[in-house]
């Protein structure tokens, strides 16, 4: 019973650390969020903080997992086979929120590059997350193709990769130029994939309305 209680306290403390880390990184940015600052935020020493994680990289990976969990609660769980409208609403909402937490986007982008090394603690996280996201997109696009809402000239898996590539690329552009409206651009892309729909925001050169045609 004592071990069980100790384990529960450890899980709760770990969750507290991750919740606080999200706030610190969102406020101070990735570079400003040192292990010491994260430890101070929850009243621990640096050694005490890393007691709950195997390494700094493992800590940052856990922070990204927690971010995904929090975003799911904030924007609602997306069904395994969402409607095009539900997928668009949820995904654009997350992208729009990302622009409000640049530190977390910096962390995600930095670890995404480092995790190209299979030995990196975040490697499995990025591989699994990316595959799950593409699979959800692909199922939605395939259903649209079966209903005749999208042509079969590009298979659903490739469309899913293209949407993911656009989103990832926009994040890099935004990190270099914060005036880039990521949410508007992603929303415009979904407009192309949603019959009869239009982008909710005007993007592109002045005077040019976003196209509303399907792919």
mmCIF file of C-alpha atoms in Angstrom:
data_model
loop_
_atom_site.group_PDB
_atom_site.id
_atom_site.type_symbol
_atom_site.label_atom_id
_atom_site.label_comp_id
_atom_site.label_asym_id
_atom_site.label_seq_id
_atom_site.Cartn_x
_atom_site.Cartn_y
_atom_site.Cartn_z
ATOM 1 C CA UNK A 1 0.000 0.000 0.000
ATOM 2 C CA UNK A 2 2.861 2.363 0.848
ATOM 3 C CA UNK A 3 4.533 1.688 -2.494
ATOM 4 C CA UNK A 4 1.215 2.274 -4.275
ATOM 5 C CA UNK A 5 0.745 5.594 -2.496
ATOM 6 C CA UNK A 6 4.302 6.636 -3.272
ATOM 7 C CA UNK A 7 3.792 5.743 -6.946
ATOM 8 C CA UNK A 8 0.586 7.790 -7.120
ATOM 9 C CA UNK A 9 2.368 10.778 -5.564
ATOM 10 C CA UNK A 10 5.198 10.385 -8.065
ATOM 11 C CA UNK A 11 2.766 10.354 -10.989
ATOM 12 C CA UNK A 12 0.988 13.431 -9.619
ATOM 13 C CA UNK A 13 4.282 15.283 -9.145
ATOM 14 C CA UNK A 14 5.425 14.364 -12.639
ATOM 15 C CA UNK A 15 2.159 15.711 -14.032
ATOM 16 C CA UNK A 16 2.573 18.910 -12.004
ATOM 17 C CA UNK A 17 6.067 19.358 -13.433
ATOM 18 C CA UNK A 18 4.810 18.979 -17.000
ATOM 19 C CA UNK A 19 1.865 21.338 -16.505
ATOM 20 C CA UNK A 20 4.172 23.987 -15.031
ATOM 21 C CA UNK A 21 6.737 23.430 -17.780
ATOM 22 C CA UNK A 22 4.118 24.147 -20.430
ATOM 23 C CA UNK A 23 3.389 27.498 -18.811
ATOM 24 C CA UNK A 24 7.059 28.417 -18.361
ATOM 25 C CA UNK A 25 8.042 27.534 -21.933
ATOM 26 C CA UNK A 26 4.991 29.273 -23.381
ATOM 27 C CA UNK A 27 5.897 32.390 -21.374
ATOM 28 C CA UNK A 28 9.699 32.406 -21.497
ATOM 29 C CA UNK A 29 10.343 30.599 -24.762
ATOM 30 C CA UNK A 30 12.369 27.474 -25.386
ATOM 31 C CA UNK A 31 15.750 29.160 -24.832
ATOM 32 C CA UNK A 32 14.594 30.813 -21.634
ATOM 33 C CA UNK A 33 13.252 27.618 -20.105
ATOM 34 C CA UNK A 34 16.297 26.057 -18.470
ATOM 35 C CA UNK A 35 16.065 22.964 -16.308
ATOM 36 C CA UNK A 36 16.783 25.238 -13.327
ATOM 37 C CA UNK A 37 13.853 27.507 -14.167
ATOM 38 C CA UNK A 38 11.542 24.542 -14.673
ATOM 39 C CA UNK A 39 12.705 23.103 -11.356
ATOM 40 C CA UNK A 40 12.194 26.434 -9.565
ATOM 41 C CA UNK A 41 8.629 26.600 -10.886
ATOM 42 C CA UNK A 42 7.701 23.443 -8.963
ATOM 43 C CA UNK A 43 9.952 23.931 -5.945
ATOM 44 C CA UNK A 44 12.567 21.325 -6.800
ATOM 45 C CA UNK A 45 16.312 21.276 -7.316
ATOM 46 C CA UNK A 46 17.581 20.436 -10.791
ATOM 47 C CA UNK A 47 18.558 16.970 -9.559
ATOM 48 C CA UNK A 48 15.148 16.601 -7.953
ATOM 49 C CA UNK A 49 13.421 17.512 -11.205
ATOM 50 C CA UNK A 50 15.476 15.083 -13.278
ATOM 51 C CA UNK A 51 14.676 12.352 -10.741
ATOM 52 C CA UNK A 52 11.319 12.072 -12.527
ATOM 53 C CA UNK A 53 12.892 11.861 -15.993
ATOM 54 C CA UNK A 54 15.865 10.000 -17.414
ATOM 55 C CA UNK A 55 17.388 13.078 -19.058
ATOM 56 C CA UNK A 56 16.729 16.640 -20.197
ATOM 57 C CA UNK A 57 15.703 15.343 -23.642
ATOM 58 C CA UNK A 58 13.305 12.869 -22.038
ATOM 59 C CA UNK A 59 11.837 15.752 -20.007
ATOM 60 C CA UNK A 60 11.283 17.869 -23.116
ATOM 61 C CA UNK A 61 9.739 14.900 -24.930
ATOM 62 C CA UNK A 62 7.319 14.396 -22.052
ATOM 63 C CA UNK A 63 6.451 18.107 -22.211
ATOM 64 C CA UNK A 64 5.447 17.719 -25.860
ATOM 65 C CA UNK A 65 3.302 14.690 -25.017
ATOM 66 C CA UNK A 66 1.610 16.739 -22.303
ATOM 67 C CA UNK A 67 1.059 19.567 -24.790
ATOM 68 C CA UNK A 68 -0.767 17.144 -27.107
ATOM 69 C CA UNK A 69 -2.897 15.960 -24.189
ATOM 70 C CA UNK A 70 -3.793 19.513 -23.170
ATOM 71 C CA UNK A 71 -4.586 20.505 -26.760
ATOM 72 C CA UNK A 72 -6.897 17.491 -27.077
ATOM 73 C CA UNK A 73 -8.817 18.657 -24.022
ATOM 74 C CA UNK A 74 -8.876 22.282 -25.163
ATOM 75 C CA UNK A 75 -10.060 21.644 -28.706
ATOM 76 C CA UNK A 76 -11.935 18.409 -28.109
ATOM 77 C CA UNK A 77 -10.924 14.880 -28.986
ATOM 78 C CA UNK A 78 -11.115 14.308 -32.730
ATOM 79 C CA UNK A 79 -12.823 11.059 -33.708
ATOM 80 C CA UNK A 80 -10.755 8.372 -35.413
ATOM 81 C CA UNK A 81 -12.793 9.067 -38.564
ATOM 82 C CA UNK A 82 -13.799 12.738 -38.319
ATOM 83 C CA UNK A 83 -15.925 14.570 -40.840
ATOM 84 C CA UNK A 84 -14.011 17.003 -43.071
ATOM 85 C CA UNK A 85 -15.602 19.890 -41.186
ATOM 86 C CA UNK A 86 -14.670 18.512 -37.748
ATOM 87 C CA UNK A 87 -11.128 17.763 -38.839
ATOM 88 C CA UNK A 88 -10.705 21.240 -40.280
ATOM 89 C CA UNK A 89 -12.140 22.979 -37.234
ATOM 90 C CA UNK A 90 -10.025 21.066 -34.735
ATOM 91 C CA UNK A 91 -6.769 21.196 -36.666
ATOM 92 C CA UNK A 92 -6.996 24.875 -37.576
ATOM 93 C CA UNK A 93 -7.845 25.612 -33.955
ATOM 94 C CA UNK A 94 -4.656 23.922 -32.776
ATOM 95 C CA UNK A 95 -2.570 25.759 -35.386
ATOM 96 C CA UNK A 96 -4.085 29.084 -34.355
ATOM 97 C CA UNK A 97 -3.319 28.349 -30.699
ATOM 98 C CA UNK A 98 0.284 27.470 -31.578
ATOM 99 C CA UNK A 99 0.850 31.060 -32.648
ATOM 100 C CA UNK A 100 0.059 32.070 -29.058
ATOM 101 C CA UNK A 101 2.719 29.781 -27.557
ATOM 102 C CA UNK A 102 5.877 30.347 -29.614
ATOM 103 C CA UNK A 103 8.132 28.729 -27.026
ATOM 104 C CA UNK A 104 6.362 25.399 -27.430
ATOM 105 C CA UNK A 105 6.575 25.651 -31.221
ATOM 106 C CA UNK A 106 10.303 26.341 -30.884
ATOM 107 C CA UNK A 107 10.672 23.287 -28.659
ATOM 108 C CA UNK A 108 8.685 21.096 -31.057
ATOM 109 C CA UNK A 109 10.656 22.229 -34.100
ATOM 110 C CA UNK A 110 14.041 21.858 -32.384
ATOM 111 C CA UNK A 111 13.292 18.363 -31.100
ATOM 112 C CA UNK A 112 11.766 17.312 -34.434
ATOM 113 C CA UNK A 113 15.150 17.880 -36.082
ATOM 114 C CA UNK A 114 17.165 16.250 -33.302
ATOM 115 C CA UNK A 115 14.796 13.282 -33.229
ATOM 116 C CA UNK A 116 15.904 12.345 -36.734
ATOM 117 C CA UNK A 117 18.482 10.319 -34.815
ATOM 118 C CA UNK A 118 16.802 6.970 -33.931
ATOM 119 C CA UNK A 119 18.674 6.995 -30.617
ATOM 120 C CA UNK A 120 17.133 10.300 -29.524
ATOM 121 C CA UNK A 121 14.518 10.004 -26.722
ATOM 122 C CA UNK A 122 11.961 11.903 -28.845
ATOM 123 C CA UNK A 123 12.371 9.716 -31.954
ATOM 124 C CA UNK A 124 9.511 7.327 -31.213
ATOM 125 C CA UNK A 125 7.256 10.186 -30.133
ATOM 126 C CA UNK A 126 7.622 11.993 -33.468
ATOM 127 C CA UNK A 127 7.349 8.835 -35.578
ATOM 128 C CA UNK A 128 4.197 7.675 -33.789
ATOM 129 C CA UNK A 129 2.597 11.131 -33.652
ATOM 130 C CA UNK A 130 3.267 11.783 -37.328
ATOM 131 C CA UNK A 131 1.919 8.393 -38.400
ATOM 132 C CA UNK A 132 -1.250 8.774 -36.318
ATOM 133 C CA UNK A 133 -1.908 12.257 -37.695
ATOM 134 C CA UNK A 134 -1.414 11.167 -41.307
ATOM 135 C CA UNK A 135 -3.629 8.126 -40.800
ATOM 136 C CA UNK A 136 -6.454 10.307 -39.483
ATOM 137 C CA UNK A 137 -6.143 12.693 -42.427
ATOM 138 C CA UNK A 138 -5.965 9.804 -44.900
ATOM 139 C CA UNK A 139 -9.112 8.139 -43.563
ATOM 140 C CA UNK A 140 -11.046 11.391 -43.910
ATOM 141 C CA UNK A 141 -9.741 12.060 -47.431
ATOM 142 C CA UNK A 142 -10.414 8.479 -48.526
ATOM 143 C CA UNK A 143 -14.006 8.745 -47.295
ATOM 144 C CA UNK A 144 -14.379 11.971 -49.295
ATOM 145 C CA UNK A 145 -13.049 10.213 -52.394
ATOM 146 C CA UNK A 146 -15.488 7.361 -51.941
ATOM 147 C CA UNK A 147 -18.341 9.885 -51.730
ATOM 148 C CA UNK A 148 -17.098 11.577 -54.896
ATOM 149 C CA UNK A 149 -16.145 14.764 -53.061
ATOM 150 C CA UNK A 150 -12.462 14.481 -53.995
ATOM 151 C CA UNK A 151 -10.920 13.089 -57.178
ATOM 152 C CA UNK A 152 -8.783 9.944 -57.064
ATOM 153 C CA UNK A 153 -5.945 11.548 -59.038
ATOM 154 C CA UNK A 154 -3.974 11.832 -55.791
ATOM 155 C CA UNK A 155 -4.308 8.997 -53.292
ATOM 156 C CA UNK A 156 -5.475 9.761 -49.757
ATOM 157 C CA UNK A 157 -2.153 8.871 -48.117
ATOM 158 C CA UNK A 158 -0.282 11.315 -50.334
ATOM 159 C CA UNK A 159 -2.840 14.051 -49.639
ATOM 160 C CA UNK A 160 -2.348 13.430 -45.923
ATOM 161 C CA UNK A 161 1.416 13.813 -46.264
ATOM 162 C CA UNK A 162 0.969 17.029 -48.232
ATOM 163 C CA UNK A 163 -1.271 18.561 -45.561
ATOM 164 C CA UNK A 164 1.203 17.587 -42.875
ATOM 165 C CA UNK A 165 4.122 18.942 -44.900
ATOM 166 C CA UNK A 166 2.350 22.275 -45.426
ATOM 167 C CA UNK A 167 1.628 22.570 -41.708
ATOM 168 C CA UNK A 168 5.205 21.722 -40.698
ATOM 169 C CA UNK A 169 6.625 24.088 -43.304
ATOM 170 C CA UNK A 170 4.396 26.930 -42.169
ATOM 171 C CA UNK A 171 5.671 26.516 -38.621
ATOM 172 C CA UNK A 172 9.232 27.012 -39.804
ATOM 173 C CA UNK A 173 8.236 30.055 -41.863
ATOM 174 C CA UNK A 174 6.387 31.504 -38.868
ATOM 175 C CA UNK A 175 9.369 30.998 -36.551
ATOM 176 C CA UNK A 176 11.432 33.084 -38.977
ATOM 177 C CA UNK A 177 8.651 35.580 -39.710
ATOM 178 C CA UNK A 178 5.925 35.889 -37.023
ATOM 179 C CA UNK A 179 3.715 37.877 -39.422
ATOM 180 C CA UNK A 180 2.903 34.622 -41.256
ATOM 181 C CA UNK A 181 -0.672 33.624 -40.459
ATOM 182 C CA UNK A 182 -0.354 29.859 -40.080
ATOM 183 C CA UNK A 183 -3.996 29.263 -39.236
ATOM 184 C CA UNK A 184 -5.262 31.217 -42.249
ATOM 185 C CA UNK A 185 -2.950 29.355 -44.616
ATOM 186 C CA UNK A 186 -3.903 25.922 -43.237
ATOM 187 C CA UNK A 187 -7.574 26.905 -43.324
ATOM 188 C CA UNK A 188 -7.201 27.916 -46.975
ATOM 189 C CA UNK A 189 -5.687 24.506 -47.740
ATOM 190 C CA UNK A 190 -8.643 22.763 -46.124
ATOM 191 C CA UNK A 191 -10.953 24.961 -48.198
ATOM 192 C CA UNK A 192 -9.447 23.310 -51.250
ATOM 193 C CA UNK A 193 -10.314 19.929 -49.795
ATOM 194 C CA UNK A 194 -13.829 20.803 -48.655
ATOM 195 C CA UNK A 195 -16.502 20.897 -51.393
ATOM 196 C CA UNK A 196 -18.343 24.195 -51.542
ATOM 197 C CA UNK A 197 -16.380 25.676 -48.642
ATOM 198 C CA UNK A 198 -14.180 28.739 -48.600
ATOM 199 C CA UNK A 199 -11.359 29.854 -46.379
ATOM 200 C CA UNK A 200 -12.518 31.708 -43.294
ATOM 201 C CA UNK A 201 -9.645 34.150 -43.664
ATOM 202 C CA UNK A 202 -8.211 36.001 -46.625
ATOM 203 C CA UNK A 203 -4.658 34.959 -47.339
ATOM 204 C CA UNK A 204 -2.379 35.750 -50.227
ATOM 205 C CA UNK A 205 -1.742 38.936 -52.200
ATOM 206 C CA UNK A 206 -4.106 41.822 -51.591
ATOM 207 C CA UNK A 207 -7.192 41.689 -53.731
ATOM 208 C CA UNK A 208 -6.911 37.958 -54.453
ATOM 209 C CA UNK A 209 -9.558 35.872 -52.738
ATOM 210 C CA UNK A 210 -8.633 32.332 -51.644
ATOM 211 C CA UNK A 211 -9.744 29.760 -54.192
ATOM 212 C CA UNK A 212 -12.737 27.609 -53.276
ATOM 213 C CA UNK A 213 -12.267 24.850 -55.841
ATOM 214 C CA UNK A 214 -11.556 21.267 -54.797
ATOM 215 C CA UNK A 215 -8.287 19.530 -55.514
#
